[in-house]
mmCIF file of N, CA and C in Angstrom:
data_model
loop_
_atom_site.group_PDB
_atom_site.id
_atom_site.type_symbol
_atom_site.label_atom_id
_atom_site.label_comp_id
_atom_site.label_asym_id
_atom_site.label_seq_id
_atom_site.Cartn_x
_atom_site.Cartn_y
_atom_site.Cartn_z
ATOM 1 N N UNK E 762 0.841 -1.173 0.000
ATOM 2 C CA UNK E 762 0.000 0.000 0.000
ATOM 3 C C UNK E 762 0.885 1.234 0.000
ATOM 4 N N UNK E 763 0.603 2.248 -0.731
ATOM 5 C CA UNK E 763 1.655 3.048 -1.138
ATOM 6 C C UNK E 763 0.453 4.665 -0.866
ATOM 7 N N UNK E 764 0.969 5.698 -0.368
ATOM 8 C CA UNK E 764 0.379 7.014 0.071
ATOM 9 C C UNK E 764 1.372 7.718 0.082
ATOM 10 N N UNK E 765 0.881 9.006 -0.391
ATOM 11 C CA UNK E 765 1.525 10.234 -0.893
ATOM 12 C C UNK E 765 0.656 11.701 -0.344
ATOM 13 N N UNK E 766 2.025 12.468 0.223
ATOM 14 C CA UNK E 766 1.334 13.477 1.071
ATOM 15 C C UNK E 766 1.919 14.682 0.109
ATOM 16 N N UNK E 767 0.751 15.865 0.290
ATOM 17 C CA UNK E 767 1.250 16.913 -0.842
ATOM 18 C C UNK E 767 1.562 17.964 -0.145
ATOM 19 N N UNK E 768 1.997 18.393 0.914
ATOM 20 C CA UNK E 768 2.605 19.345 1.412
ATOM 21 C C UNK E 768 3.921 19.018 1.727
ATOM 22 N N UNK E 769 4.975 18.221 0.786
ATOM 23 C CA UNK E 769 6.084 17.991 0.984
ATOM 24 C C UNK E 769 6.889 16.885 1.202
ATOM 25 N N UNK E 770 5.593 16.299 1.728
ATOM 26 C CA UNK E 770 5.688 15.330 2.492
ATOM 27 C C UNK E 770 6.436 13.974 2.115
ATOM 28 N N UNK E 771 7.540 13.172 2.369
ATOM 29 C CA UNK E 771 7.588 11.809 2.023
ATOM 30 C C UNK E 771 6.749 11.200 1.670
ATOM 31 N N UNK E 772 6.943 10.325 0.567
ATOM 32 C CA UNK E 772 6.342 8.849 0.006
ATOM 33 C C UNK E 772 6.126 8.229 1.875
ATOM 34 N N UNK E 773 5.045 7.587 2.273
ATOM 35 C CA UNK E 773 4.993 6.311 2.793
ATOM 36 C C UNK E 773 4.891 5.096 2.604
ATOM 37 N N UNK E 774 5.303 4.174 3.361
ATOM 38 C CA UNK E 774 5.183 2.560 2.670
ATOM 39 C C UNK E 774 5.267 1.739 3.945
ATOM 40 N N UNK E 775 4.207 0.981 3.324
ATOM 41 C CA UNK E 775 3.639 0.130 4.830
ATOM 42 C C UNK E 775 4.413 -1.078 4.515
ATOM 43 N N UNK E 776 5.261 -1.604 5.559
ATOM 44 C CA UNK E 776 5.794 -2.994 5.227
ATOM 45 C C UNK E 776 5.848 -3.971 6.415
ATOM 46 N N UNK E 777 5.771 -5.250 5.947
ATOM 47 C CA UNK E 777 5.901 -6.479 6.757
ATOM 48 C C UNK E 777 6.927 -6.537 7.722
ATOM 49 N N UNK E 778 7.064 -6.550 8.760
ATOM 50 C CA UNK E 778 7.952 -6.870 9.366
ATOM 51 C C UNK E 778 8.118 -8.038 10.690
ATOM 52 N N UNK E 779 9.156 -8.095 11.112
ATOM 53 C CA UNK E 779 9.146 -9.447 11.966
ATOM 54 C C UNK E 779 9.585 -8.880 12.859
ATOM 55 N N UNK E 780 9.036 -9.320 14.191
ATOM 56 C CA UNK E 780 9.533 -8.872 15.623
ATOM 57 C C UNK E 780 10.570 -10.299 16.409
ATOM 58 N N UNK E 781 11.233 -9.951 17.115
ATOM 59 C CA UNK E 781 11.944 -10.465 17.398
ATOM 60 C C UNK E 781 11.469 -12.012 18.405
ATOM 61 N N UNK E 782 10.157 -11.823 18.605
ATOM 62 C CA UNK E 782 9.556 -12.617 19.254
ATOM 63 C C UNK E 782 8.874 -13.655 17.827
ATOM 64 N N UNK E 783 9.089 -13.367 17.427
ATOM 65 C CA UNK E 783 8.534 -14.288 16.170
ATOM 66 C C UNK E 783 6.950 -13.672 15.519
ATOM 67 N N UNK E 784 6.423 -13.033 15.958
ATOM 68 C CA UNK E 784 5.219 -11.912 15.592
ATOM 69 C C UNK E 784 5.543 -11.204 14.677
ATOM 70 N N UNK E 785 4.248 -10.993 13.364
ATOM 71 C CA UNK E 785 4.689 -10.077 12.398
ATOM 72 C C UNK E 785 3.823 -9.082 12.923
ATOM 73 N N UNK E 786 4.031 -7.781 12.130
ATOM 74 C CA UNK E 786 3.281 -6.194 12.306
ATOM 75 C C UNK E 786 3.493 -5.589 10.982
ATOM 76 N N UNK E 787 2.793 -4.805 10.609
ATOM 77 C CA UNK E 787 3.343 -3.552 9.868
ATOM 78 C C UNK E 787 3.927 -2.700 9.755
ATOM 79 N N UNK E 788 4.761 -1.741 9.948
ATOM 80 C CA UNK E 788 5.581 -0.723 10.093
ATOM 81 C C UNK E 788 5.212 0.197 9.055
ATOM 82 N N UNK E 789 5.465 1.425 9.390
ATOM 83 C CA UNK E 789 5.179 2.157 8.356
ATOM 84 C C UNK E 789 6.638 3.251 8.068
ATOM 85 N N UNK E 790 7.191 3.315 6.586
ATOM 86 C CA UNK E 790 8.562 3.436 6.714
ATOM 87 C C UNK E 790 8.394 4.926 5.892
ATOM 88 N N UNK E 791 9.420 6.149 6.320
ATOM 89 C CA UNK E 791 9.249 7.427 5.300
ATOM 90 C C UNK E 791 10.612 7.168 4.151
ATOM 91 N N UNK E 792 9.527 7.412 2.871
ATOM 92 C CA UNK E 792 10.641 7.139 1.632
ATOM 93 C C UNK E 792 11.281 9.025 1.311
ATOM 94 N N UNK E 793 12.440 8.892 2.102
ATOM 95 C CA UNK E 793 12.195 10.028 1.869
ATOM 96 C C UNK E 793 13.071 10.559 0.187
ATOM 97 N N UNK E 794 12.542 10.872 -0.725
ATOM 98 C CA UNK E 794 13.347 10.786 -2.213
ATOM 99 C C UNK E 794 14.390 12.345 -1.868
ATOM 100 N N UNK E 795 15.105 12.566 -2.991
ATOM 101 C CA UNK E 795 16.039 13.546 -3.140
ATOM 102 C C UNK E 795 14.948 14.445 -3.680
ATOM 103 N N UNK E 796 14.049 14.376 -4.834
ATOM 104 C CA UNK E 796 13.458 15.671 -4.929
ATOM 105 C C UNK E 796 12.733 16.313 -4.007
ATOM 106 N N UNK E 797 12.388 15.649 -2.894
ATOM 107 C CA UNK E 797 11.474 16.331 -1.971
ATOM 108 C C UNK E 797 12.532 17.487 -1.478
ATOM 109 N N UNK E 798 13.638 16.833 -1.121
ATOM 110 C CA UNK E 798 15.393 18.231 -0.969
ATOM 111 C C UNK E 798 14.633 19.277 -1.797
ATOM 112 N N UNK E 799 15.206 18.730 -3.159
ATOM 113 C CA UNK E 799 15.035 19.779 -3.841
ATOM 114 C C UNK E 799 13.459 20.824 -4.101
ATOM 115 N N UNK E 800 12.591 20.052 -3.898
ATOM 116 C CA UNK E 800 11.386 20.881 -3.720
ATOM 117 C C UNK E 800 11.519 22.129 -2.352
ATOM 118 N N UNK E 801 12.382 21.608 -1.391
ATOM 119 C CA UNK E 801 12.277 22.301 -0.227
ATOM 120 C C UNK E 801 13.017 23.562 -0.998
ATOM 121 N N UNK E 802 14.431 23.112 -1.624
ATOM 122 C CA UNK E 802 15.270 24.349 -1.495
ATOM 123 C C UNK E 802 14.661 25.305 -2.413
ATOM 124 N N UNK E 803 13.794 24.581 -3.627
ATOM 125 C CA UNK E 803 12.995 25.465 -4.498
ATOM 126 C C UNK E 803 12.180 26.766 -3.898
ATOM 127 N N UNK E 804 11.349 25.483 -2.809
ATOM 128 C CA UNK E 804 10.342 26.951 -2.202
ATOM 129 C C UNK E 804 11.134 27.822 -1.417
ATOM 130 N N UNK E 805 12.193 27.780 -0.485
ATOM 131 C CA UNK E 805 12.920 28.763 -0.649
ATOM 132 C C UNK E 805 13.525 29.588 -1.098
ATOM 133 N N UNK E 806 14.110 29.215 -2.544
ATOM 134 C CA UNK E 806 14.312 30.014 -3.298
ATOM 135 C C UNK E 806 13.153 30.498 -3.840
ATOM 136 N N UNK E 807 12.289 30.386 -4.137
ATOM 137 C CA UNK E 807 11.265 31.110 -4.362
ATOM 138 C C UNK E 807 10.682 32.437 -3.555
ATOM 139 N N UNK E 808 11.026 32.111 -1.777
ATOM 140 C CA UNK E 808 10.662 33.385 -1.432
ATOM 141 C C UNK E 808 11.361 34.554 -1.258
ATOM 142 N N UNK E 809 12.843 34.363 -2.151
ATOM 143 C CA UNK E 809 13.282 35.668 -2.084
ATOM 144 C C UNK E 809 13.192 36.248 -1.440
ATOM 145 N N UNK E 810 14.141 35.597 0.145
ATOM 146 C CA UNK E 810 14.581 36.684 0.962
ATOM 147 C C UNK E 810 15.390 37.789 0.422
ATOM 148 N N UNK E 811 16.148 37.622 -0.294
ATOM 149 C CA UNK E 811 17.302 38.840 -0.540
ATOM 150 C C UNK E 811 17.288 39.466 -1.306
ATOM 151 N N UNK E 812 15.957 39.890 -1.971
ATOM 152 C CA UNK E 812 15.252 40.747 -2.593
ATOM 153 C C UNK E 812 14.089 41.371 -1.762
ATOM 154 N N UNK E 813 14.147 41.016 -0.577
ATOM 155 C CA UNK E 813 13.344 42.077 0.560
ATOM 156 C C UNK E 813 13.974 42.455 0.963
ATOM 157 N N UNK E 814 14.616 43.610 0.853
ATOM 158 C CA UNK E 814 15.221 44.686 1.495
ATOM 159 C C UNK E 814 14.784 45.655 2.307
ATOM 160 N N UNK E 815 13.416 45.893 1.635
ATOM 161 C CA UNK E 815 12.000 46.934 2.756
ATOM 162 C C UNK E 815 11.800 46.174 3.993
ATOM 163 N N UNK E 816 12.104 44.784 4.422
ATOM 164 C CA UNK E 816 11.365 44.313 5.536
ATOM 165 C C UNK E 816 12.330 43.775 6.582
ATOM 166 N N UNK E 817 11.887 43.993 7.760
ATOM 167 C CA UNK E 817 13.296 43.993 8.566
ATOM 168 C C UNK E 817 13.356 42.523 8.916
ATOM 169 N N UNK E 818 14.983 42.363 9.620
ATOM 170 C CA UNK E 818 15.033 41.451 10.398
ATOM 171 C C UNK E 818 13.725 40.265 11.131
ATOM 172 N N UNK E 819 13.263 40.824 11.775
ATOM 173 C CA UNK E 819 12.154 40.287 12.542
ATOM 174 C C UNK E 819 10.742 39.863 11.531
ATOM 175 N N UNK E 820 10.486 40.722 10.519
ATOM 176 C CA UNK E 820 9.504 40.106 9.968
ATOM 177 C C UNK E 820 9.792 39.003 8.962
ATOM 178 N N UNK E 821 10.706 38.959 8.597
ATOM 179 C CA UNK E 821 11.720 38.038 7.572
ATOM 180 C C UNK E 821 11.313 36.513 9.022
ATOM 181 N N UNK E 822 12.114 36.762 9.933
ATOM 182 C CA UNK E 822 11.958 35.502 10.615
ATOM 183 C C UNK E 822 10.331 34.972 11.208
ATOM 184 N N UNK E 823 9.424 36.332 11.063
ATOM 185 C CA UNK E 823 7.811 35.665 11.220
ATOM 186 C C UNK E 823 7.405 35.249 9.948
ATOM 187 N N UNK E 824 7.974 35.533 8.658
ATOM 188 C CA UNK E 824 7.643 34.654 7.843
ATOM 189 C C UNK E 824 8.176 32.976 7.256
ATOM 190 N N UNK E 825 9.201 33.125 7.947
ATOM 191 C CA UNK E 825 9.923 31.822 7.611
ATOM 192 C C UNK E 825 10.055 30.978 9.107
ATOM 193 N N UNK E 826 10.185 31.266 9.951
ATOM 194 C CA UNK E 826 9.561 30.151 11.291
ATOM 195 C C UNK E 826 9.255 28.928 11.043
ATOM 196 N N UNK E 827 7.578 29.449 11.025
ATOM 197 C CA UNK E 827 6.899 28.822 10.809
ATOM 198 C C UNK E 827 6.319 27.218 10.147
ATOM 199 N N UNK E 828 6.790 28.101 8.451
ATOM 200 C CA UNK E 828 7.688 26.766 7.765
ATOM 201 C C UNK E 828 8.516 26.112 8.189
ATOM 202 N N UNK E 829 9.568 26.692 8.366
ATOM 203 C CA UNK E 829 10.492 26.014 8.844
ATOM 204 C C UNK E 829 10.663 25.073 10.523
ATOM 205 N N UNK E 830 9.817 25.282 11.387
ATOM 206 C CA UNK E 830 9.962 24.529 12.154
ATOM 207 C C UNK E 830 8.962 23.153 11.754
ATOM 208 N N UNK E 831 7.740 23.557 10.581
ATOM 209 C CA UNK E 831 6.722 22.249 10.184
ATOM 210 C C UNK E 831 8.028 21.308 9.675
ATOM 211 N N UNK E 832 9.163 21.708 8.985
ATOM 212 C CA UNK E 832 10.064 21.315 7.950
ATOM 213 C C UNK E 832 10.721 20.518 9.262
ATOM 214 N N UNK E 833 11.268 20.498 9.903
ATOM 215 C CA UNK E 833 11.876 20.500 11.658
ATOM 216 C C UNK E 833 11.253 19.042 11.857
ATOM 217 N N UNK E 834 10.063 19.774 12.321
ATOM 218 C CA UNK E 834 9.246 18.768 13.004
ATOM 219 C C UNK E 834 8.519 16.996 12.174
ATOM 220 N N UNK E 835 8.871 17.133 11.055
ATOM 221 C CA UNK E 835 8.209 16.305 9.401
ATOM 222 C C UNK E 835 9.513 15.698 9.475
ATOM 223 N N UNK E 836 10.695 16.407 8.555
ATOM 224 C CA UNK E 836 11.405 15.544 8.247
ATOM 225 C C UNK E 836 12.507 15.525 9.211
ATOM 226 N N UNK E 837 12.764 16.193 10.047
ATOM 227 C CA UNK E 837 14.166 16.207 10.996
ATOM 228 C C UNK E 837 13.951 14.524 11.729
ATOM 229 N N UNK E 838 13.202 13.726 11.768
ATOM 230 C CA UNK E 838 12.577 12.776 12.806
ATOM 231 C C UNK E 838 13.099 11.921 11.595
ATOM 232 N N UNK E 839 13.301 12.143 10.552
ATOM 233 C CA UNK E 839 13.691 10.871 10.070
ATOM 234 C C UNK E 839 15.274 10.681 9.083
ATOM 235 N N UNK E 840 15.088 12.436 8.097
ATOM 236 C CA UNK E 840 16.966 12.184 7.991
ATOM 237 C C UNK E 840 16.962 13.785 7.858
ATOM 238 N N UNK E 841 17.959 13.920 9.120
ATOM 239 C CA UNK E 841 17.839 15.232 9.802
ATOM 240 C C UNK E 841 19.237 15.727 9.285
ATOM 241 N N UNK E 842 19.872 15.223 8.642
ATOM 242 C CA UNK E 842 21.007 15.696 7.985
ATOM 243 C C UNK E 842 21.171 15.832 6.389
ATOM 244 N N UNK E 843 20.080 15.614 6.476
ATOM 245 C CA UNK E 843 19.915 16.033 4.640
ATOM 246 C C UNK E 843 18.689 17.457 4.967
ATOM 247 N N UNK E 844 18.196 17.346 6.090
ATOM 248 C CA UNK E 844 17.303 18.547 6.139
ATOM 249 C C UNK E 844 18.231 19.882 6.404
ATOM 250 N N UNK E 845 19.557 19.397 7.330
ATOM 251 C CA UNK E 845 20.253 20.939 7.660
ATOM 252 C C UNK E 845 21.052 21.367 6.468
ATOM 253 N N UNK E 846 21.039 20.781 5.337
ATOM 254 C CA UNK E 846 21.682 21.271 4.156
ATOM 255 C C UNK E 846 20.602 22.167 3.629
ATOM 256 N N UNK E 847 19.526 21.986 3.718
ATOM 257 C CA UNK E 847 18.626 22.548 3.197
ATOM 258 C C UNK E 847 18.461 24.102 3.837
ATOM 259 N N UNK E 848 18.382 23.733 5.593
ATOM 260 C CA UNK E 848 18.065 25.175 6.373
ATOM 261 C C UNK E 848 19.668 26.150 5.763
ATOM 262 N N UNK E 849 20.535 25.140 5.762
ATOM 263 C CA UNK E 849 21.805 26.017 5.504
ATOM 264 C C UNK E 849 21.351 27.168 4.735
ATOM 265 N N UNK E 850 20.193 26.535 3.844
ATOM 266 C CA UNK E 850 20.385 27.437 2.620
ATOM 267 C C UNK E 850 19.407 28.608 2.729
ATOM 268 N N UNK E 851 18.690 28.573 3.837
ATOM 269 C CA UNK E 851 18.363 30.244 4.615
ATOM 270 C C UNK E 851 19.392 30.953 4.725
ATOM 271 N N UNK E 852 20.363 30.459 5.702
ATOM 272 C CA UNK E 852 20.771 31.043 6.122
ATOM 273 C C UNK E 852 22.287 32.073 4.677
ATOM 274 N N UNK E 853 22.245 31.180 3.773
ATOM 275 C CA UNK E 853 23.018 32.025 2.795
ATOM 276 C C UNK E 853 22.018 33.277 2.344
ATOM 277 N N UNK E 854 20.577 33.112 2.301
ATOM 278 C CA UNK E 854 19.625 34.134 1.178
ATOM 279 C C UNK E 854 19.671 34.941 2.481
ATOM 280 N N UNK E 855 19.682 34.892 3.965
ATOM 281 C CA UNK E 855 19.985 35.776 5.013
ATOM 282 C C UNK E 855 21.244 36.649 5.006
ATOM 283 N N UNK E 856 22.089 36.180 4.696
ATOM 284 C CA UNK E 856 23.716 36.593 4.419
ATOM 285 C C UNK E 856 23.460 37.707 2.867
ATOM 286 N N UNK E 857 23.049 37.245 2.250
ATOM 287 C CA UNK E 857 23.166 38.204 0.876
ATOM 288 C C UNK E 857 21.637 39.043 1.101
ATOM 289 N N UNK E 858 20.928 38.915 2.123
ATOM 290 C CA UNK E 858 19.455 40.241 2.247
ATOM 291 C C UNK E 858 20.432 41.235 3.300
ATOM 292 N N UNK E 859 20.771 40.996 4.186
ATOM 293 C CA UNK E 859 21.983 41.510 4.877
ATOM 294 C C UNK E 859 22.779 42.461 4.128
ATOM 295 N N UNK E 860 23.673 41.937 2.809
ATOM 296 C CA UNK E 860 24.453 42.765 2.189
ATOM 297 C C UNK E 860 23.446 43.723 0.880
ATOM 298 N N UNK E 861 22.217 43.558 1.069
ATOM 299 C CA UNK E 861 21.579 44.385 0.287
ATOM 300 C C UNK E 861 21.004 45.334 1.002
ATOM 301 N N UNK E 862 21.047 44.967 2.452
ATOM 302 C CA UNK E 862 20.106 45.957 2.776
ATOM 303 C C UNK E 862 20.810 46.727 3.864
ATOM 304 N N UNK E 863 21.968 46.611 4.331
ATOM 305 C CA UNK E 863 22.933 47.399 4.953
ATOM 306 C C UNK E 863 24.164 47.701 4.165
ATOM 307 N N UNK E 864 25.131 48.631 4.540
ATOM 308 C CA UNK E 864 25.786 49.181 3.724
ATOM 309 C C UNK E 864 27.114 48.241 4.365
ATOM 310 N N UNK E 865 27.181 48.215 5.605
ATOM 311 C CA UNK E 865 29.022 48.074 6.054
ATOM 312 C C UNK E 865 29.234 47.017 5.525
ATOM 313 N N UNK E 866 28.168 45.882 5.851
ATOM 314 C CA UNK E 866 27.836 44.142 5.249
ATOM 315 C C UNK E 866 28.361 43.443 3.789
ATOM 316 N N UNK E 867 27.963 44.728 3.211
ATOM 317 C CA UNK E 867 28.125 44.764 1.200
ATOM 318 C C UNK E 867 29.722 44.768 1.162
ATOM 319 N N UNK E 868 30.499 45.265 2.029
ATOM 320 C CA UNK E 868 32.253 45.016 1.441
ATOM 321 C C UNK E 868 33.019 43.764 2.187
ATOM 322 N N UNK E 869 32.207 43.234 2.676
ATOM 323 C CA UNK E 869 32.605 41.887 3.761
ATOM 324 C C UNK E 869 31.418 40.596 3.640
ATOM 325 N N UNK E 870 31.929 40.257 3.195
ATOM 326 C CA UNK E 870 31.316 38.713 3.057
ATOM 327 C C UNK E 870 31.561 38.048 5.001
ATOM 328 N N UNK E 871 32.844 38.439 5.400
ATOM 329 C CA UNK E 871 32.972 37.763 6.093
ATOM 330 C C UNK E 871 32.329 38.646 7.457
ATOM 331 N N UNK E 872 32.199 40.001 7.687
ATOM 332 C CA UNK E 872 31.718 40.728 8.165
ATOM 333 C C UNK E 872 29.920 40.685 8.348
ATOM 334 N N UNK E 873 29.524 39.906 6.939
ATOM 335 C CA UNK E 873 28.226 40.162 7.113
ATOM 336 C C UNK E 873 27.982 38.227 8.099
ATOM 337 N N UNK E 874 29.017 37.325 7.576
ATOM 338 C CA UNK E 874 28.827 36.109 8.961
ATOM 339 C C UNK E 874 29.113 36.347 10.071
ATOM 340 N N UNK E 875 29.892 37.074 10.277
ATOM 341 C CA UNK E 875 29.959 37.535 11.583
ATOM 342 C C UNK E 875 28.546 38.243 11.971
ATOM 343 N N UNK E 876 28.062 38.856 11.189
ATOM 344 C CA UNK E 876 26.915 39.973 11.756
ATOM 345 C C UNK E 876 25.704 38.564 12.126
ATOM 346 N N UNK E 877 25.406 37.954 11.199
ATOM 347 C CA UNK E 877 24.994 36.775 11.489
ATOM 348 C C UNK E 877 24.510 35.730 13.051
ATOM 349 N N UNK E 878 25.659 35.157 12.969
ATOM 350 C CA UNK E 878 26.596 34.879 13.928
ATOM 351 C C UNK E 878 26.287 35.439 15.323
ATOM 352 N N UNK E 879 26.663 37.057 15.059
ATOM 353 C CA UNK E 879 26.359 37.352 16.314
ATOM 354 C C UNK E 879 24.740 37.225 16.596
ATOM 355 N N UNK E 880 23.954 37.772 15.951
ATOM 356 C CA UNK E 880 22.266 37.622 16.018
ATOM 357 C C UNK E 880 21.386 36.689 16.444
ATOM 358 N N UNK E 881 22.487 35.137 16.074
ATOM 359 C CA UNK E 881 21.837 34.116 16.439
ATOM 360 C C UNK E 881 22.874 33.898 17.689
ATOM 361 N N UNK E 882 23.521 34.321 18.315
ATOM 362 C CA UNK E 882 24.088 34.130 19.512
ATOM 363 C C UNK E 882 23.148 35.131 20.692
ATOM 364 N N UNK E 883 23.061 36.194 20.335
ATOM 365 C CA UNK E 883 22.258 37.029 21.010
ATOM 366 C C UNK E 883 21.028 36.437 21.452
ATOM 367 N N UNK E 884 20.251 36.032 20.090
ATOM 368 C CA UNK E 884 18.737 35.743 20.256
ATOM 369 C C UNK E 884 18.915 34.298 20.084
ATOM 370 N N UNK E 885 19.154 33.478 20.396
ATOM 371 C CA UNK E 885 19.206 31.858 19.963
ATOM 372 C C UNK E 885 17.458 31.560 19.468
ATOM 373 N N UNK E 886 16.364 31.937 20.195
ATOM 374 C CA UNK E 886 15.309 31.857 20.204
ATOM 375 C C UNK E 886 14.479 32.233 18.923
ATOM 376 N N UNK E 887 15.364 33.651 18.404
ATOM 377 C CA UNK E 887 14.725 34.158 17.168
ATOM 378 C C UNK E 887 14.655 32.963 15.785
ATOM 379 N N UNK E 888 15.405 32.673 15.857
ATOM 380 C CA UNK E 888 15.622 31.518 14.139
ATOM 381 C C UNK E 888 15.108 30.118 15.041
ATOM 382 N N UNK E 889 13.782 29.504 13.914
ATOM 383 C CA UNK E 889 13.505 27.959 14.753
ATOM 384 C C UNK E 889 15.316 27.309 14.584
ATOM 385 N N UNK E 890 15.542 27.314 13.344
ATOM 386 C CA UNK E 890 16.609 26.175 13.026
ATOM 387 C C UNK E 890 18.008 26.370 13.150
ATOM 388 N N UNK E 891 18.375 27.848 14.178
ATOM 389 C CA UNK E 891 19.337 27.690 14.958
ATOM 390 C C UNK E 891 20.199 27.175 15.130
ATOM 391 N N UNK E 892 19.339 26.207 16.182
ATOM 392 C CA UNK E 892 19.937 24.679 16.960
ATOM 393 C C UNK E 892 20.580 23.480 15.809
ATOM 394 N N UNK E 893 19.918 23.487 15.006
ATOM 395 C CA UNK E 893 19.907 22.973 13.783
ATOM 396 C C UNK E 893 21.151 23.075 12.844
ATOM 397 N N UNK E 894 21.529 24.069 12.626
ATOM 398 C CA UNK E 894 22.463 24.716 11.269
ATOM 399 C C UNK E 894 23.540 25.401 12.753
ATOM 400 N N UNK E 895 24.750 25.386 11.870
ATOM 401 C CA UNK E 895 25.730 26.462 12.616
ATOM 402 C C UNK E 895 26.136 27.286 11.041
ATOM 403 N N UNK E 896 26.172 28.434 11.444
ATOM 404 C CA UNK E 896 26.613 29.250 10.310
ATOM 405 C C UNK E 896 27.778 29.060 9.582
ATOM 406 N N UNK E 897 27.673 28.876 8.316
ATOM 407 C CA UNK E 897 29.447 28.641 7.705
ATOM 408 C C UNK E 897 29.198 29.582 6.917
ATOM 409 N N UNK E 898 30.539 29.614 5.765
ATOM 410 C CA UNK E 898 30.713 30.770 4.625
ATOM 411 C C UNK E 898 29.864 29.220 3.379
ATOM 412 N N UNK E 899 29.044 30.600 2.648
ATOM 413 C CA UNK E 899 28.449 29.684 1.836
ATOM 414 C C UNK E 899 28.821 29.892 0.353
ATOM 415 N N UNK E 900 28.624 28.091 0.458
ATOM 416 C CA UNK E 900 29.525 27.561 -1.155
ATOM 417 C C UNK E 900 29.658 28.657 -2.134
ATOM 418 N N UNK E 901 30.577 28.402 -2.951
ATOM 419 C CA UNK E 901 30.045 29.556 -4.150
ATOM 420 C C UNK E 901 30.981 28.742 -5.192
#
């Protein structure tokens, strides 16, 4: 039996299994595929943080929370290290809304991780995925 969830969600798949007592059950297993990755990093790229430059700090993180802790709470429970590649990739469209929308930020790449950095040290509370991601310099 095979089910499919449309908010992102993993393939499920119900399978046979054997307990150690000699009893079978069902289990129900998350398939989780590579495009669902890529669907995630899509809709992020789609919301163009770093082309909001009008909206500050704080409303940037009441719009992305949210998502992002459903994203947390869904797939972190099953492969939680293919999910922090994904949050990583907030945190780069955060790094380049930063250098668009302050001035000192725009001649330091490394100035604007630091600015970073410090924000989520200050507020640990403000970003769900925090705990999650540690800030690096992103790929290029």
């Amino acid at each position: 039996m095979l089910q499919c969830c449309d908010n992102l969600g993993p393939t499920s798949t119900h399978k046979d299994a054997t307990l150690h007592e000699g009893a079978s059950t069902q289990l129900q297993l998350a398939n989780f595929k590579v495009f669902r990755i890529k669907e995630i990093r899509h809709k992020i790229k789609r919301w163009r943080l770093h082309l909001r430059s009008d909206m500050e700090l704080e409303e940037l993180v009441t719009f992305v929370n949210p998502i992002v802790r459903g994203w947390i709470n869904y797939y972190g429970r099953f492969y939680p290290s293919r999910l922090v590649r994904s949050l990583r990739q907030v945190d780069e469209y955060l790094i380049r809304w930063a250098r668009q929308k302050y001035k000192r930020p725009r001649t330091s790449l490394r100035r604007t991780l630091r600015w970073l950095r410090g924000v989520k040290r200050h507020s640990p509370i403000l970003f769900a995925y925090s705990s999650w991601t540690h800030t690096a310099l992103p790929a290029r």
